[in-house]
CSV table of C-alpha atoms in Angstrom, one decimal:
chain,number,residue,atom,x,y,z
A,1,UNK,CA,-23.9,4.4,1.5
A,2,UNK,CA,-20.8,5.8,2.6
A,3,UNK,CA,-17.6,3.9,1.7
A,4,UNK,CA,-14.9,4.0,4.0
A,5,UNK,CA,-11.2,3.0,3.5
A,6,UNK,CA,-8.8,2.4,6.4
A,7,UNK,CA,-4.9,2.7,5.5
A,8,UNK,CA,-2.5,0.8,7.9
A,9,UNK,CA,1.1,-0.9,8.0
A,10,UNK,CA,2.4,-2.7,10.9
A,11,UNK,CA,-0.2,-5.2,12.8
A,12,UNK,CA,-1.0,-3.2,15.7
A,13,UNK,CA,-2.2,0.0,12.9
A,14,UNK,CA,-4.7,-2.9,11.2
A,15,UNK,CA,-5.8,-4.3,14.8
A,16,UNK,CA,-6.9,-1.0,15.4
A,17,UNK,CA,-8.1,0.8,11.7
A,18,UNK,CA,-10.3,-2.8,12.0
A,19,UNK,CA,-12.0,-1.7,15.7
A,20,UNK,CA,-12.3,2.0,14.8
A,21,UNK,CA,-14.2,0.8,11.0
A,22,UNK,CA,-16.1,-1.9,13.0
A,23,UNK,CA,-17.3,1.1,15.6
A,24,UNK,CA,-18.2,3.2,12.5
A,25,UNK,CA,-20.0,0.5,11.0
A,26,UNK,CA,-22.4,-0.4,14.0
A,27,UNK,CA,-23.2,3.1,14.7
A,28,UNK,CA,-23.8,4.3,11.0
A,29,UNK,CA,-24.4,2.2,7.7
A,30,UNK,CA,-21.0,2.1,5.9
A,31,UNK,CA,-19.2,0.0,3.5
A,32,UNK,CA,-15.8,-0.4,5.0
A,33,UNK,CA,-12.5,-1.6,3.9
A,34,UNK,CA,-8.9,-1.8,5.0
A,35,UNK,CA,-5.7,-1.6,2.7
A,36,UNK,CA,-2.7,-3.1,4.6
A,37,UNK,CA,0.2,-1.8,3.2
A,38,UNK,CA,3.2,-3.8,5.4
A,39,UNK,CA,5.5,-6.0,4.0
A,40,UNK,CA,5.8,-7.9,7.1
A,41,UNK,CA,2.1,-8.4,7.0
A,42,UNK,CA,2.8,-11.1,4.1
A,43,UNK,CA,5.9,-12.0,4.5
A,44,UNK,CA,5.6,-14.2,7.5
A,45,UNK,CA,3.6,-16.8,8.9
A,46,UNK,CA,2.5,-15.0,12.5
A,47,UNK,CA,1.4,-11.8,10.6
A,48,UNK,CA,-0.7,-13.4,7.7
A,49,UNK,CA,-2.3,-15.5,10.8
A,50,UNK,CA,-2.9,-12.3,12.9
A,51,UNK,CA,-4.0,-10.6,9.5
A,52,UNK,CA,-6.5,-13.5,8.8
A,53,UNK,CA,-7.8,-13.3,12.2
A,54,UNK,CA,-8.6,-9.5,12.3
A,55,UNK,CA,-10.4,-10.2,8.8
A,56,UNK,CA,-12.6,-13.0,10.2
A,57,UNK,CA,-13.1,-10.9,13.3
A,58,UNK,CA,-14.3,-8.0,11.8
A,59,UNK,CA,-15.9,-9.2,8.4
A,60,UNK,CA,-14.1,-6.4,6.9
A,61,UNK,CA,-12.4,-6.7,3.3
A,62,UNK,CA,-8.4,-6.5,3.6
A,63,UNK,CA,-6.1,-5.4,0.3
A,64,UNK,CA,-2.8,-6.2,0.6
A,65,UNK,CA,1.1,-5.6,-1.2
A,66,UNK,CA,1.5,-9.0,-1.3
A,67,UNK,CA,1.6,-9.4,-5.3
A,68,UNK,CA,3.6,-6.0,-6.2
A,69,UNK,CA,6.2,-8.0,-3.5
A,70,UNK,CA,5.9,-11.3,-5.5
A,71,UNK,CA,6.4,-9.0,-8.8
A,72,UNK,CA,10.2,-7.8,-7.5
A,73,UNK,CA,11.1,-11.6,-8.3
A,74,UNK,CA,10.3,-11.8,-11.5
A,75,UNK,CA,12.1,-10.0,-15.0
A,76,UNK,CA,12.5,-6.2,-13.7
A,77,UNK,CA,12.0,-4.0,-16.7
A,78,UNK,CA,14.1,-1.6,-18.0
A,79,UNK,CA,14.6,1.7,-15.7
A,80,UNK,CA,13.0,3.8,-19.5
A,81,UNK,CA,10.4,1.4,-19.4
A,82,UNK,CA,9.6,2.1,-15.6
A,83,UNK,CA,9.8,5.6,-15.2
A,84,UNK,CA,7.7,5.8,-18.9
A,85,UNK,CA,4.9,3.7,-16.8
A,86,UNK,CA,5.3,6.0,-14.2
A,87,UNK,CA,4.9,8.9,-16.1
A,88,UNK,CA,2.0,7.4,-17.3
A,89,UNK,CA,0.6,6.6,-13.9
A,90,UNK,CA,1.1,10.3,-12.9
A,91,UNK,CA,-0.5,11.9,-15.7
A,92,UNK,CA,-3.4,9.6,-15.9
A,93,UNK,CA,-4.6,9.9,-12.6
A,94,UNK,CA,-3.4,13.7,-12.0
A,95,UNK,CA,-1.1,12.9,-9.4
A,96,UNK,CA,0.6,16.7,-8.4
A,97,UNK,CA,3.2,15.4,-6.2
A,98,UNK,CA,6.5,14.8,-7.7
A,99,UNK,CA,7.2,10.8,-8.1
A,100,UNK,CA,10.6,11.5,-6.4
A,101,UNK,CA,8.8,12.8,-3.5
A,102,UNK,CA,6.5,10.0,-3.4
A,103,UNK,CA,9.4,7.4,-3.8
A,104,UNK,CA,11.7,9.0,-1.2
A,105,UNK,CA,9.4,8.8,1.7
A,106,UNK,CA,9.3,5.4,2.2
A,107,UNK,CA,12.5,3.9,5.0
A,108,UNK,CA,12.7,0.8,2.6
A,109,UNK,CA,13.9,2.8,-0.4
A,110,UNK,CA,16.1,5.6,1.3
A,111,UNK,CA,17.8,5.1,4.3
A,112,UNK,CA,18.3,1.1,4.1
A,113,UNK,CA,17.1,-2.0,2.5
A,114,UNK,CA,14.7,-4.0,5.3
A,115,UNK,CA,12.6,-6.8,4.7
A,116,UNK,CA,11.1,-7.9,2.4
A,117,UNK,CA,14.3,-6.8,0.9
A,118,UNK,CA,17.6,-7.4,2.8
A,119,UNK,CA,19.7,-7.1,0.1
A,120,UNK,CA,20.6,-3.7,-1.8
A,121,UNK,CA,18.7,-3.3,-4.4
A,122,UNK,CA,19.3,-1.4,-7.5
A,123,UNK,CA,17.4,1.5,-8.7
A,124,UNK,CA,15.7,-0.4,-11.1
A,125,UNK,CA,14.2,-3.3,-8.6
A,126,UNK,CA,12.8,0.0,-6.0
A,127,UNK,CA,11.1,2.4,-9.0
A,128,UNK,CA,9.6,-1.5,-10.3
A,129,UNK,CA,8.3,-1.8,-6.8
A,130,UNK,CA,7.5,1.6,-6.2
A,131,UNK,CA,5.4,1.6,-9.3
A,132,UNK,CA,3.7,-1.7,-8.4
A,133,UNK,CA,2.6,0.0,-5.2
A,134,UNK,CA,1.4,2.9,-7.2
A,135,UNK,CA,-0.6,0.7,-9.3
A,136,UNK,CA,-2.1,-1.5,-6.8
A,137,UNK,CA,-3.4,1.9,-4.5
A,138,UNK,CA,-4.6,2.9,-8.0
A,139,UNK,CA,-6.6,-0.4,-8.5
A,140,UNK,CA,-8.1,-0.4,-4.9
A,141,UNK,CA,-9.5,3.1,-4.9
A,142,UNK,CA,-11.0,2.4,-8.9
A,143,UNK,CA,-12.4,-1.1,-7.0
A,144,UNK,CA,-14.0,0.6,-3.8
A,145,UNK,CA,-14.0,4.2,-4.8
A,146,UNK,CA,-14.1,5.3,-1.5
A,147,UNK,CA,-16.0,8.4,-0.2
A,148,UNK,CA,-13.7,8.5,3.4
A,149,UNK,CA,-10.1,7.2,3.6
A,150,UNK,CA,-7.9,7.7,6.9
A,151,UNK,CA,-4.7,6.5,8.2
A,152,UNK,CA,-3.2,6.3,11.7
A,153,UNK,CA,1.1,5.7,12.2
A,154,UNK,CA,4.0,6.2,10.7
A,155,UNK,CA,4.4,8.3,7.5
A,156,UNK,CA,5.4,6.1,4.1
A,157,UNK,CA,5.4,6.1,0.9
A,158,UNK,CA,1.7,3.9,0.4
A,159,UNK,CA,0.1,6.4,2.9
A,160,UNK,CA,1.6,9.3,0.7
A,161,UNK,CA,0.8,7.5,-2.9
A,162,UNK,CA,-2.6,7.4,-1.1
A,163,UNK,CA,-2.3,11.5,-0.2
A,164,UNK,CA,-1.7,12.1,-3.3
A,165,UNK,CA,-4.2,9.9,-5.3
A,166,UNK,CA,-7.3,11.4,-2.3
A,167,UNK,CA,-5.8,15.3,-3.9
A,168,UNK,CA,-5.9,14.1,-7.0
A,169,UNK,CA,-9.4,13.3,-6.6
């Protein structure tokens, strides 16, 4: 059976990644799945209700950033310690785009600091976070191992750890 993995950030990308896997599902059997990768989307009240609802509605599986979020709270590790895991991340799962590449193409990390985040943070809390989201992609596709993954919206930086995990593959 095929296994299909639909990649989405703000609301209105997982209201519709849901209807188009949904579609695919009736019309051909499929394992589908949806990783959310907004911060909004578990930040607040309205979105984790309207995230809830689209998972009830379409009895399809949603991952989430929600714990590499909670992680930027706790003890950050030392920027070594970080960029050593990275390394590590990059050379175990072949990864051929440059980590600064990845990092820099997310609107959180370069051009301002937005929610979740608000205040500046320093370079060791975004490669901490960036790493968490490197790490939670990287435990998704080892948990559903999909066959098919697609995207719809704005260009970021899970969508592009995803680009380069699907080359990697």
């Amino acid at each position: 059976m095929t296994k299909i993995l639909g990649i989405s950030f703000e609301t209105i990308d997982t209201k519709i990644v849901a209807a188009s896997l949904a579609q695919l599902k009736n019309s051909t059997p499929c394992e589908t799945s949806i990783f959310a990768g907004d911060p909004y989307q578990v930040n607040y009240t309205s979105a984790l209700q309207d995230l809830e609802r689209i998972k009830n509605q379409y009895k399809i599986p949603i991952f989430t950033i929600k714990e590499c979020l909670e992680k930027q709270y706790q003890e950050i590790e030392k920027i070594d310690v970080i960029k050593s895991k990275l390394s590590k991340w990059v050379k175990k799962n072949k990864i051929d785009t440059l980590t600064s590449d990845l990092f820099s193409s997310d609107h959180i990390f370069s051009y301002y600091e937005r929610s979740p985040y608000y205040n500046v943070m320093s370079e060791n809390e975004k490669l901490s976070i960036f790493l968490s989201f490197c790490e939670r992609t990287t435990a998704i596709f080892e948990e559903k191992d999909p066959d098919l993954v697609f995207c719809i919206g704005k260009n970021y930086v899970i969508k592009n750890i995803v680009a380069a995990i699907c080359k990697s593959r």
